[in-house]
Amino acid sequence: TQVLVQTQTAPLDRVKILLQTQDDIPGITAGKYLGVRDCLRKVRHEEGLICFWRGNLAGILRASLRFTTTFTLSSYFLSQGTTKTLNTIVDIIGMWVSYPLHVARIRLAADVRGDFGGIEDCLLSITRKDGVSGLYTGFGLSVLHSFVKTISMKYLNRFMEYIVDRITRDESLRLLLKYIFRPAANILALVIAYPLDIIKNILILQI
């Protein structure tokens, strides 16, 4: 399911990366893309329809590797007794193991000139230039982004529930309002964490 969703949203994800980092992408002029619609049109015209999925395979492999790592570690530690701190550590380990593929996804998505022959070529090129450390550029920001997003979602949802409970005591109306407000809280949390995502992607392109 996750693979299907990621593949379906890959074109918009690539457009997001291009808009975030266009001033740092070799091969395009600064401010080339004027917005989402303009970027969609120019990518289709200049690179072809299939290029909307450039970097998608790296993203799928990354998600699969991260899930496998966290699931395996969580299953092991569950039998030992788990805590919130341990769960956080497991999540960070899953991010660390799969992060080079995330770097490859960003670099491939921003590769408008076709400099890389694929995931392996991209990873090897980065390693030859900057060593293994280059594969973890922006990792700290990625962890911070995930932390800020998670904490924001948690407390914004709590705040929304508090407001709804203060507005009405009718159970049906409370459920309806929470159903409406929960997505709004999650979107606001994404907005709060978004600048960290931009900075991280720009750093990845500068390696």
mmCIF file with all atom_site columns, C-alpha atoms in Angstrom:
data_model
loop_
_atom_site.group_PDB
_atom_site.id
_atom_site.type_symbol
_atom_site.label_atom_id
_atom_site.label_alt_id
_atom_site.label_comp_id
_atom_site.label_asym_id
_atom_site.label_entity_id
_atom_site.label_seq_id
_atom_site.pdbx_PDB_ins_code
_atom_site.Cartn_x
_atom_site.Cartn_y
_atom_site.Cartn_z
_atom_site.occupancy
_atom_site.B_iso_or_equiv
_atom_site.pdbx_formal_charge
_atom_site.auth_seq_id
_atom_site.auth_comp_id
_atom_site.auth_asym_id
_atom_site.auth_atom_id
_atom_site.pdbx_PDB_model_num
ATOM 1   C CA . THR A 1 1   ? 0.000   0.000  0.000   1.00 0.00 ? 1   THR A CA 1
ATOM 2   C CA . GLN A 1 2   ? 2.776   2.417  0.926   1.00 0.00 ? 2   GLN A CA 1
ATOM 3   C CA . VAL A 1 3   ? 4.582   1.638  -2.333  1.00 0.00 ? 3   VAL A CA 1
ATOM 4   C CA . LEU A 1 4   ? 1.407   2.348  -4.315  1.00 0.00 ? 4   LEU A CA 1
ATOM 5   C CA . VAL A 1 5   ? 0.720   5.624  -2.503  1.00 0.00 ? 5   VAL A CA 1
ATOM 6   C CA . GLN A 1 6   ? 4.328   6.763  -2.890  1.00 0.00 ? 6   GLN A CA 1
ATOM 7   C CA . THR A 1 7   ? 4.303   5.958  -6.598  1.00 0.00 ? 7   THR A CA 1
ATOM 8   C CA . GLN A 1 8   ? 1.024   7.818  -7.095  1.00 0.00 ? 8   GLN A CA 1
ATOM 9   C CA . THR A 1 9   ? 2.312   10.932 -5.324  1.00 0.00 ? 9   THR A CA 1
ATOM 10  C CA . ALA A 1 10  ? 5.848   10.777 -6.805  1.00 0.00 ? 10  ALA A CA 1
ATOM 11  C CA . PRO A 1 11  ? 5.221   13.464 -9.491  1.00 0.00 ? 11  PRO A CA 1
ATOM 12  C CA . LEU A 1 12  ? 4.091   16.009 -6.901  1.00 0.00 ? 12  LEU A CA 1
ATOM 13  C CA . ASP A 1 13  ? 6.942   15.007 -4.621  1.00 0.00 ? 13  ASP A CA 1
ATOM 14  C CA . ARG A 1 14  ? 9.454   15.652 -7.400  1.00 0.00 ? 14  ARG A CA 1
ATOM 15  C CA . VAL A 1 15  ? 7.836   19.007 -8.161  1.00 0.00 ? 15  VAL A CA 1
ATOM 16  C CA . LYS A 1 16  ? 8.132   19.908 -4.477  1.00 0.00 ? 16  LYS A CA 1
ATOM 17  C CA . ILE A 1 17  ? 11.858  19.077 -4.482  1.00 0.00 ? 17  ILE A CA 1
ATOM 18  C CA . LEU A 1 18  ? 12.451  21.058 -7.684  1.00 0.00 ? 18  LEU A CA 1
ATOM 19  C CA . LEU A 1 19  ? 10.641  24.108 -6.328  1.00 0.00 ? 19  LEU A CA 1
ATOM 20  C CA . GLN A 1 20  ? 12.470  23.889 -2.992  1.00 0.00 ? 20  GLN A CA 1
ATOM 21  C CA . THR A 1 21  ? 15.945  23.585 -4.462  1.00 0.00 ? 21  THR A CA 1
ATOM 22  C CA . GLN A 1 22  ? 15.838  25.144 -7.943  1.00 0.00 ? 22  GLN A CA 1
ATOM 23  C CA . ASP A 1 23  ? 18.323  27.881 -7.045  1.00 0.00 ? 23  ASP A CA 1
ATOM 24  C CA . ASP A 1 24  ? 20.903  25.185 -6.167  1.00 0.00 ? 24  ASP A CA 1
ATOM 25  C CA . ILE A 1 25  ? 20.302  22.767 -9.058  1.00 0.00 ? 25  ILE A CA 1
ATOM 26  C CA . PRO A 1 26  ? 23.025  22.748 -11.749 1.00 0.00 ? 26  PRO A CA 1
ATOM 27  C CA . GLY A 1 27  ? 21.600  23.052 -15.232 1.00 0.00 ? 27  GLY A CA 1
ATOM 28  C CA . ILE A 1 28  ? 18.662  25.357 -14.609 1.00 0.00 ? 28  ILE A CA 1
ATOM 29  C CA . THR A 1 29  ? 18.472  29.105 -14.188 1.00 0.00 ? 29  THR A CA 1
ATOM 30  C CA . ALA A 1 30  ? 17.471  30.539 -10.821 1.00 0.00 ? 30  ALA A CA 1
ATOM 31  C CA . GLY A 1 31  ? 13.727  31.065 -10.494 1.00 0.00 ? 31  GLY A CA 1
ATOM 32  C CA . LYS A 1 32  ? 12.969  28.970 -13.556 1.00 0.00 ? 32  LYS A CA 1
ATOM 33  C CA . TYR A 1 33  ? 9.896   27.352 -12.059 1.00 0.00 ? 33  TYR A CA 1
ATOM 34  C CA . LEU A 1 34  ? 7.247   29.916 -11.162 1.00 0.00 ? 34  LEU A CA 1
ATOM 35  C CA . GLY A 1 35  ? 4.965   27.535 -9.282  1.00 0.00 ? 35  GLY A CA 1
ATOM 36  C CA . VAL A 1 36  ? 3.511   24.041 -9.185  1.00 0.00 ? 36  VAL A CA 1
ATOM 37  C CA . ARG A 1 37  ? 1.606   24.319 -12.464 1.00 0.00 ? 37  ARG A CA 1
ATOM 38  C CA . ASP A 1 38  ? 4.549   25.906 -14.282 1.00 0.00 ? 38  ASP A CA 1
ATOM 39  C CA . CYS A 1 39  ? 6.918   23.246 -12.957 1.00 0.00 ? 39  CYS A CA 1
ATOM 40  C CA . LEU A 1 40  ? 4.603   20.419 -14.021 1.00 0.00 ? 40  LEU A CA 1
ATOM 41  C CA . ARG A 1 41  ? 4.347   21.879 -17.523 1.00 0.00 ? 41  ARG A CA 1
ATOM 42  C CA . LYS A 1 42  ? 8.079   22.444 -17.972 1.00 0.00 ? 42  LYS A CA 1
ATOM 43  C CA . VAL A 1 43  ? 9.137   19.036 -16.630 1.00 0.00 ? 43  VAL A CA 1
ATOM 44  C CA . ARG A 1 44  ? 6.693   17.282 -18.964 1.00 0.00 ? 44  ARG A CA 1
ATOM 45  C CA . HIS A 1 45  ? 7.770   19.385 -21.937 1.00 0.00 ? 45  HIS A CA 1
ATOM 46  C CA . GLU A 1 46  ? 11.540  19.276 -21.354 1.00 0.00 ? 46  GLU A CA 1
ATOM 47  C CA . GLU A 1 47  ? 12.107  15.870 -19.727 1.00 0.00 ? 47  GLU A CA 1
ATOM 48  C CA . GLY A 1 48  ? 9.112   13.743 -20.620 1.00 0.00 ? 48  GLY A CA 1
ATOM 49  C CA . LEU A 1 49  ? 6.242   12.250 -18.642 1.00 0.00 ? 49  LEU A CA 1
ATOM 50  C CA . ILE A 1 50  ? 8.240   9.325  -17.195 1.00 0.00 ? 50  ILE A CA 1
ATOM 51  C CA . CYS A 1 51  ? 10.692  11.743 -15.557 1.00 0.00 ? 51  CYS A CA 1
ATOM 52  C CA . PHE A 1 52  ? 8.064   12.735 -13.009 1.00 0.00 ? 52  PHE A CA 1
ATOM 53  C CA . TRP A 1 53  ? 9.001   9.444  -11.316 1.00 0.00 ? 53  TRP A CA 1
ATOM 54  C CA . ARG A 1 54  ? 12.751  10.100 -11.332 1.00 0.00 ? 54  ARG A CA 1
ATOM 55  C CA . GLY A 1 55  ? 14.069  9.045  -7.913  1.00 0.00 ? 55  GLY A CA 1
ATOM 56  C CA . ASN A 1 56  ? 10.876  7.183  -7.019  1.00 0.00 ? 56  ASN A CA 1
ATOM 57  C CA . LEU A 1 57  ? 12.578  3.761  -6.898  1.00 0.00 ? 57  LEU A CA 1
ATOM 58  C CA . ALA A 1 58  ? 15.121  5.068  -4.393  1.00 0.00 ? 58  ALA A CA 1
ATOM 59  C CA . GLY A 1 59  ? 12.236  6.379  -2.301  1.00 0.00 ? 59  GLY A CA 1
ATOM 60  C CA . ILE A 1 60  ? 10.457  3.008  -2.391  1.00 0.00 ? 60  ILE A CA 1
ATOM 61  C CA . LEU A 1 61  ? 13.634  1.132  -1.434  1.00 0.00 ? 61  LEU A CA 1
ATOM 62  C CA . ARG A 1 62  ? 14.278  3.592  1.368   1.00 0.00 ? 62  ARG A CA 1
ATOM 63  C CA . ALA A 1 63  ? 10.760  3.193  2.784   1.00 0.00 ? 63  ALA A CA 1
ATOM 64  C CA . SER A 1 64  ? 11.022  -0.604 2.565   1.00 0.00 ? 64  SER A CA 1
ATOM 65  C CA . LEU A 1 65  ? 14.442  -0.699 4.242   1.00 0.00 ? 65  LEU A CA 1
ATOM 66  C CA . ARG A 1 66  ? 13.352  1.673  6.994   1.00 0.00 ? 66  ARG A CA 1
ATOM 67  C CA . PHE A 1 67  ? 10.194  -0.350 7.682   1.00 0.00 ? 67  PHE A CA 1
ATOM 68  C CA . THR A 1 68  ? 12.107  -3.651 7.727   1.00 0.00 ? 68  THR A CA 1
ATOM 69  C CA . THR A 1 69  ? 14.738  -2.256 10.092  1.00 0.00 ? 69  THR A CA 1
ATOM 70  C CA . THR A 1 70  ? 12.298  -0.689 12.550  1.00 0.00 ? 70  THR A CA 1
ATOM 71  C CA . PHE A 1 71  ? 9.962   -3.706 12.451  1.00 0.00 ? 71  PHE A CA 1
ATOM 72  C CA . THR A 1 72  ? 12.818  -6.150 13.104  1.00 0.00 ? 72  THR A CA 1
ATOM 73  C CA . LEU A 1 73  ? 14.279  -4.112 15.954  1.00 0.00 ? 73  LEU A CA 1
ATOM 74  C CA . SER A 1 74  ? 10.855  -3.381 17.465  1.00 0.00 ? 74  SER A CA 1
ATOM 75  C CA . SER A 1 75  ? 9.951   -7.084 17.384  1.00 0.00 ? 75  SER A CA 1
ATOM 76  C CA . TYR A 1 76  ? 13.200  -7.948 19.148  1.00 0.00 ? 76  TYR A CA 1
ATOM 77  C CA . PHE A 1 77  ? 12.937  -5.282 21.833  1.00 0.00 ? 77  PHE A CA 1
ATOM 78  C CA . LEU A 1 78  ? 9.217   -5.948 22.366  1.00 0.00 ? 78  LEU A CA 1
ATOM 79  C CA . SER A 1 79  ? 10.098  -9.283 23.941  1.00 0.00 ? 79  SER A CA 1
ATOM 80  C CA . GLN A 1 80  ? 12.572  -7.472 26.226  1.00 0.00 ? 80  GLN A CA 1
ATOM 81  C CA . GLY A 1 81  ? 10.092  -4.786 27.259  1.00 0.00 ? 81  GLY A CA 1
ATOM 82  C CA . THR A 1 82  ? 9.864   -1.548 25.335  1.00 0.00 ? 82  THR A CA 1
ATOM 83  C CA . THR A 1 83  ? 9.729   2.136  26.302  1.00 0.00 ? 83  THR A CA 1
ATOM 84  C CA . LYS A 1 84  ? 9.045   5.378  24.444  1.00 0.00 ? 84  LYS A CA 1
ATOM 85  C CA . THR A 1 85  ? 12.750  6.208  24.540  1.00 0.00 ? 85  THR A CA 1
ATOM 86  C CA . LEU A 1 86  ? 13.617  2.841  23.042  1.00 0.00 ? 86  LEU A CA 1
ATOM 87  C CA . ASN A 1 87  ? 11.002  3.290  20.322  1.00 0.00 ? 87  ASN A CA 1
ATOM 88  C CA . THR A 1 88  ? 12.520  6.666  19.448  1.00 0.00 ? 88  THR A CA 1
ATOM 89  C CA . ILE A 1 89  ? 15.991  5.122  19.219  1.00 0.00 ? 89  ILE A CA 1
ATOM 90  C CA . VAL A 1 90  ? 14.658  2.363  16.953  1.00 0.00 ? 90  VAL A CA 1
ATOM 91  C CA . ASP A 1 91  ? 13.061  4.986  14.671  1.00 0.00 ? 91  ASP A CA 1
ATOM 92  C CA . ILE A 1 92  ? 16.339  6.925  14.464  1.00 0.00 ? 92  ILE A CA 1
ATOM 93  C CA . ILE A 1 93  ? 18.255  3.734  13.634  1.00 0.00 ? 93  ILE A CA 1
ATOM 94  C CA . GLY A 1 94  ? 15.731  2.990  10.873  1.00 0.00 ? 94  GLY A CA 1
ATOM 95  C CA . MET A 1 95  ? 16.243  6.494  9.491   1.00 0.00 ? 95  MET A CA 1
ATOM 96  C CA . TRP A 1 96  ? 20.037  6.150  9.689   1.00 0.00 ? 96  TRP A CA 1
ATOM 97  C CA . VAL A 1 97  ? 20.137  2.788  7.884   1.00 0.00 ? 97  VAL A CA 1
ATOM 98  C CA . SER A 1 98  ? 17.927  3.986  5.026   1.00 0.00 ? 98  SER A CA 1
ATOM 99  C CA . TYR A 1 99  ? 19.154  7.592  4.813   1.00 0.00 ? 99  TYR A CA 1
ATOM 100 C CA . PRO A 1 100 ? 21.645  7.111  1.910   1.00 0.00 ? 100 PRO A CA 1
ATOM 101 C CA . LEU A 1 101 ? 18.697  6.059  -0.249  1.00 0.00 ? 101 LEU A CA 1
ATOM 102 C CA . HIS A 1 102 ? 16.873  9.224  0.807   1.00 0.00 ? 102 HIS A CA 1
ATOM 103 C CA . VAL A 1 103 ? 19.886  11.268 -0.309  1.00 0.00 ? 103 VAL A CA 1
ATOM 104 C CA . ALA A 1 104 ? 19.871  9.387  -3.623  1.00 0.00 ? 104 ALA A CA 1
ATOM 105 C CA . ARG A 1 105 ? 16.154  10.095 -4.056  1.00 0.00 ? 105 ARG A CA 1
ATOM 106 C CA . ILE A 1 106 ? 16.647  13.841 -3.577  1.00 0.00 ? 106 ILE A CA 1
ATOM 107 C CA . ARG A 1 107 ? 19.680  13.973 -5.883  1.00 0.00 ? 107 ARG A CA 1
ATOM 108 C CA . LEU A 1 108 ? 17.953  11.940 -8.607  1.00 0.00 ? 108 LEU A CA 1
ATOM 109 C CA . ALA A 1 109 ? 14.744  13.987 -8.365  1.00 0.00 ? 109 ALA A CA 1
ATOM 110 C CA . ALA A 1 110 ? 16.789  17.174 -8.835  1.00 0.00 ? 110 ALA A CA 1
ATOM 111 C CA . ASP A 1 111 ? 18.903  15.704 -11.662 1.00 0.00 ? 111 ASP A CA 1
ATOM 112 C CA . VAL A 1 112 ? 17.428  17.654 -14.561 1.00 0.00 ? 112 VAL A CA 1
ATOM 113 C CA . ARG A 1 113 ? 20.531  17.111 -16.733 1.00 0.00 ? 113 ARG A CA 1
ATOM 114 C CA . GLY A 1 114 ? 20.574  13.318 -16.353 1.00 0.00 ? 114 GLY A CA 1
ATOM 115 C CA . ASP A 1 115 ? 24.032  13.255 -14.744 1.00 0.00 ? 115 ASP A CA 1
ATOM 116 C CA . PHE A 1 116 ? 23.347  10.038 -12.828 1.00 0.00 ? 116 PHE A CA 1
ATOM 117 C CA . GLY A 1 117 ? 22.796  6.651  -14.420 1.00 0.00 ? 117 GLY A CA 1
ATOM 118 C CA . GLY A 1 118 ? 20.711  5.393  -11.515 1.00 0.00 ? 118 GLY A CA 1
ATOM 119 C CA . ILE A 1 119 ? 20.735  4.816  -7.759  1.00 0.00 ? 119 ILE A CA 1
ATOM 120 C CA . GLU A 1 120 ? 24.065  2.983  -7.665  1.00 0.00 ? 120 GLU A CA 1
ATOM 121 C CA . ASP A 1 121 ? 25.803  5.567  -9.852  1.00 0.00 ? 121 ASP A CA 1
ATOM 122 C CA . CYS A 1 122 ? 24.402  8.375  -7.689  1.00 0.00 ? 122 CYS A CA 1
ATOM 123 C CA . LEU A 1 123 ? 25.582  6.796  -4.412  1.00 0.00 ? 123 LEU A CA 1
ATOM 124 C CA . LEU A 1 124 ? 29.027  5.988  -5.832  1.00 0.00 ? 124 LEU A CA 1
ATOM 125 C CA . SER A 1 125 ? 29.442  9.515  -7.198  1.00 0.00 ? 125 SER A CA 1
ATOM 126 C CA . ILE A 1 126 ? 28.655  11.035 -3.804  1.00 0.00 ? 126 ILE A CA 1
ATOM 127 C CA . THR A 1 127 ? 30.980  8.594  -2.031  1.00 0.00 ? 127 THR A CA 1
ATOM 128 C CA . ARG A 1 128 ? 33.866  9.287  -4.408  1.00 0.00 ? 128 ARG A CA 1
ATOM 129 C CA . LYS A 1 129 ? 33.474  13.038 -3.927  1.00 0.00 ? 129 LYS A CA 1
ATOM 130 C CA . ASP A 1 130 ? 32.690  13.357 -0.214  1.00 0.00 ? 130 ASP A CA 1
ATOM 131 C CA . GLY A 1 131 ? 33.217  9.904  1.260   1.00 0.00 ? 131 GLY A CA 1
ATOM 132 C CA . VAL A 1 132 ? 30.635  7.944  3.234   1.00 0.00 ? 132 VAL A CA 1
ATOM 133 C CA . SER A 1 133 ? 29.832  11.052 5.296   1.00 0.00 ? 133 SER A CA 1
ATOM 134 C CA . GLY A 1 134 ? 28.375  12.618 2.138   1.00 0.00 ? 134 GLY A CA 1
ATOM 135 C CA . LEU A 1 135 ? 25.635  9.982  2.205   1.00 0.00 ? 135 LEU A CA 1
ATOM 136 C CA . TYR A 1 136 ? 24.478  11.362 5.564   1.00 0.00 ? 136 TYR A CA 1
ATOM 137 C CA . THR A 1 137 ? 24.402  15.051 4.692   1.00 0.00 ? 137 THR A CA 1
ATOM 138 C CA . GLY A 1 138 ? 21.482  16.671 6.493   1.00 0.00 ? 138 GLY A CA 1
ATOM 139 C CA . PHE A 1 139 ? 20.744  13.599 8.633   1.00 0.00 ? 139 PHE A CA 1
ATOM 140 C CA . GLY A 1 140 ? 20.552  15.644 11.820  1.00 0.00 ? 140 GLY A CA 1
ATOM 141 C CA . LEU A 1 141 ? 18.067  18.006 10.186  1.00 0.00 ? 141 LEU A CA 1
ATOM 142 C CA . SER A 1 142 ? 16.034  15.023 8.990   1.00 0.00 ? 142 SER A CA 1
ATOM 143 C CA . VAL A 1 143 ? 15.801  13.701 12.558  1.00 0.00 ? 143 VAL A CA 1
ATOM 144 C CA . LEU A 1 144 ? 14.901  17.172 13.832  1.00 0.00 ? 144 LEU A CA 1
ATOM 145 C CA . HIS A 1 145 ? 12.259  17.560 11.110  1.00 0.00 ? 145 HIS A CA 1
ATOM 146 C CA . SER A 1 146 ? 10.685  14.242 12.088  1.00 0.00 ? 146 SER A CA 1
ATOM 147 C CA . PHE A 1 147 ? 10.764  15.202 15.785  1.00 0.00 ? 147 PHE A CA 1
ATOM 148 C CA . VAL A 1 148 ? 9.223   18.645 15.245  1.00 0.00 ? 148 VAL A CA 1
ATOM 149 C CA . LYS A 1 149 ? 6.529   17.204 12.969  1.00 0.00 ? 149 LYS A CA 1
ATOM 150 C CA . THR A 1 150 ? 5.622   14.425 15.418  1.00 0.00 ? 150 THR A CA 1
ATOM 151 C CA . ILE A 1 151 ? 5.554   16.680 18.488  1.00 0.00 ? 151 ILE A CA 1
ATOM 152 C CA . SER A 1 152 ? 3.573   19.353 16.630  1.00 0.00 ? 152 SER A CA 1
ATOM 153 C CA . MET A 1 153 ? 0.982   16.816 15.479  1.00 0.00 ? 153 MET A CA 1
ATOM 154 C CA . LYS A 1 154 ? 0.665   15.403 18.998  1.00 0.00 ? 154 LYS A CA 1
ATOM 155 C CA . TYR A 1 155 ? 0.108   18.687 20.812  1.00 0.00 ? 155 TYR A CA 1
ATOM 156 C CA . LEU A 1 156 ? -1.910  20.399 18.088  1.00 0.00 ? 156 LEU A CA 1
ATOM 157 C CA . ASN A 1 157 ? -4.312  17.454 18.068  1.00 0.00 ? 157 ASN A CA 1
ATOM 158 C CA . ARG A 1 158 ? -4.570  17.659 21.854  1.00 0.00 ? 158 ARG A CA 1
ATOM 159 C CA . PHE A 1 159 ? -5.274  21.377 21.593  1.00 0.00 ? 159 PHE A CA 1
ATOM 160 C CA . MET A 1 160 ? -7.934  20.809 18.926  1.00 0.00 ? 160 MET A CA 1
ATOM 161 C CA . GLU A 1 161 ? -9.606  18.165 21.106  1.00 0.00 ? 161 GLU A CA 1
ATOM 162 C CA . TYR A 1 162 ? -9.554  20.545 24.060  1.00 0.00 ? 162 TYR A CA 1
ATOM 163 C CA . ILE A 1 163 ? -11.203 23.289 21.980  1.00 0.00 ? 163 ILE A CA 1
ATOM 164 C CA . VAL A 1 164 ? -13.867 20.898 20.672  1.00 0.00 ? 164 VAL A CA 1
ATOM 165 C CA . ASP A 1 165 ? -14.637 19.659 24.178  1.00 0.00 ? 165 ASP A CA 1
ATOM 166 C CA . ARG A 1 166 ? -15.081 23.250 25.301  1.00 0.00 ? 166 ARG A CA 1
ATOM 167 C CA . ILE A 1 167 ? -17.365 24.117 22.359  1.00 0.00 ? 167 ILE A CA 1
ATOM 168 C CA . THR A 1 168 ? -19.968 21.388 22.803  1.00 0.00 ? 168 THR A CA 1
ATOM 169 C CA . ARG A 1 169 ? -20.921 18.414 24.928  1.00 0.00 ? 169 ARG A CA 1
ATOM 170 C CA . ASP A 1 170 ? -22.940 16.758 22.194  1.00 0.00 ? 170 ASP A CA 1
ATOM 171 C CA . GLU A 1 171 ? -21.064 13.542 21.437  1.00 0.00 ? 171 GLU A CA 1
ATOM 172 C CA . SER A 1 172 ? -22.043 13.328 17.763  1.00 0.00 ? 172 SER A CA 1
ATOM 173 C CA . LEU A 1 173 ? -21.027 16.936 17.108  1.00 0.00 ? 173 LEU A CA 1
ATOM 174 C CA . ARG A 1 174 ? -17.762 16.456 19.005  1.00 0.00 ? 174 ARG A CA 1
ATOM 175 C CA . LEU A 1 175 ? -16.873 13.457 16.845  1.00 0.00 ? 175 LEU A CA 1
ATOM 176 C CA . LEU A 1 176 ? -17.689 15.415 13.682  1.00 0.00 ? 176 LEU A CA 1
ATOM 177 C CA . LEU A 1 177 ? -15.616 18.421 14.732  1.00 0.00 ? 177 LEU A CA 1
ATOM 178 C CA . LYS A 1 178 ? -12.656 16.244 15.726  1.00 0.00 ? 178 LYS A CA 1
ATOM 179 C CA . TYR A 1 179 ? -12.892 14.495 12.361  1.00 0.00 ? 179 TYR A CA 1
ATOM 180 C CA . ILE A 1 180 ? -12.718 17.902 10.652  1.00 0.00 ? 180 ILE A CA 1
ATOM 181 C CA . PHE A 1 181 ? -10.060 19.481 12.866  1.00 0.00 ? 181 PHE A CA 1
ATOM 182 C CA . ARG A 1 182 ? -7.630  16.540 13.034  1.00 0.00 ? 182 ARG A CA 1
ATOM 183 C CA . PRO A 1 183 ? -6.488  16.869 9.380   1.00 0.00 ? 183 PRO A CA 1
ATOM 184 C CA . ALA A 1 184 ? -6.181  20.636 9.894   1.00 0.00 ? 184 ALA A CA 1
ATOM 185 C CA . ALA A 1 185 ? -3.917  20.049 12.914  1.00 0.00 ? 185 ALA A CA 1
ATOM 186 C CA . ASN A 1 186 ? -1.779  17.596 10.962  1.00 0.00 ? 186 ASN A CA 1
ATOM 187 C CA . ILE A 1 187 ? -1.432  20.012 8.025   1.00 0.00 ? 187 ILE A CA 1
ATOM 188 C CA . LEU A 1 188 ? -0.422  22.811 10.386  1.00 0.00 ? 188 LEU A CA 1
ATOM 189 C CA . ALA A 1 189 ? 2.221   20.524 11.930  1.00 0.00 ? 189 ALA A CA 1
ATOM 190 C CA . LEU A 1 190 ? 3.639   19.844 8.449   1.00 0.00 ? 190 LEU A CA 1
ATOM 191 C CA . VAL A 1 191 ? 3.770   23.590 7.791   1.00 0.00 ? 191 VAL A CA 1
ATOM 192 C CA . ILE A 1 192 ? 5.665   24.172 11.045  1.00 0.00 ? 192 ILE A CA 1
ATOM 193 C CA . ALA A 1 193 ? 8.291   21.538 10.176  1.00 0.00 ? 193 ALA A CA 1
ATOM 194 C CA . TYR A 1 194 ? 8.494   22.407 6.463   1.00 0.00 ? 194 TYR A CA 1
ATOM 195 C CA . PRO A 1 195 ? 11.431  24.891 6.607   1.00 0.00 ? 195 PRO A CA 1
ATOM 196 C CA . LEU A 1 196 ? 13.655  22.137 8.030   1.00 0.00 ? 196 LEU A CA 1
ATOM 197 C CA . ASP A 1 197 ? 12.790  19.940 5.043   1.00 0.00 ? 197 ASP A CA 1
ATOM 198 C CA . ILE A 1 198 ? 13.796  22.719 2.625   1.00 0.00 ? 198 ILE A CA 1
ATOM 199 C CA . ILE A 1 199 ? 17.141  23.353 4.354   1.00 0.00 ? 199 ILE A CA 1
ATOM 200 C CA . LYS A 1 200 ? 17.914  19.629 4.456   1.00 0.00 ? 200 LYS A CA 1
ATOM 201 C CA . ASN A 1 201 ? 17.210  19.179 0.742   1.00 0.00 ? 201 ASN A CA 1
ATOM 202 C CA . ILE A 1 202 ? 19.337  22.203 -0.177  1.00 0.00 ? 202 ILE A CA 1
ATOM 203 C CA . LEU A 1 203 ? 22.233  20.787 1.868   1.00 0.00 ? 203 LEU A CA 1
ATOM 204 C CA . ILE A 1 204 ? 21.905  17.448 0.068   1.00 0.00 ? 204 ILE A CA 1
ATOM 205 C CA . LEU A 1 205 ? 22.207  19.163 -3.309  1.00 0.00 ? 205 LEU A CA 1
ATOM 206 C CA . GLN A 1 206 ? 25.351  20.989 -2.249  1.00 0.00 ? 206 GLN A CA 1
ATOM 207 C CA . ILE A 1 207 ? 27.399  17.811 -1.712  1.00 0.00 ? 207 ILE A CA 1
#
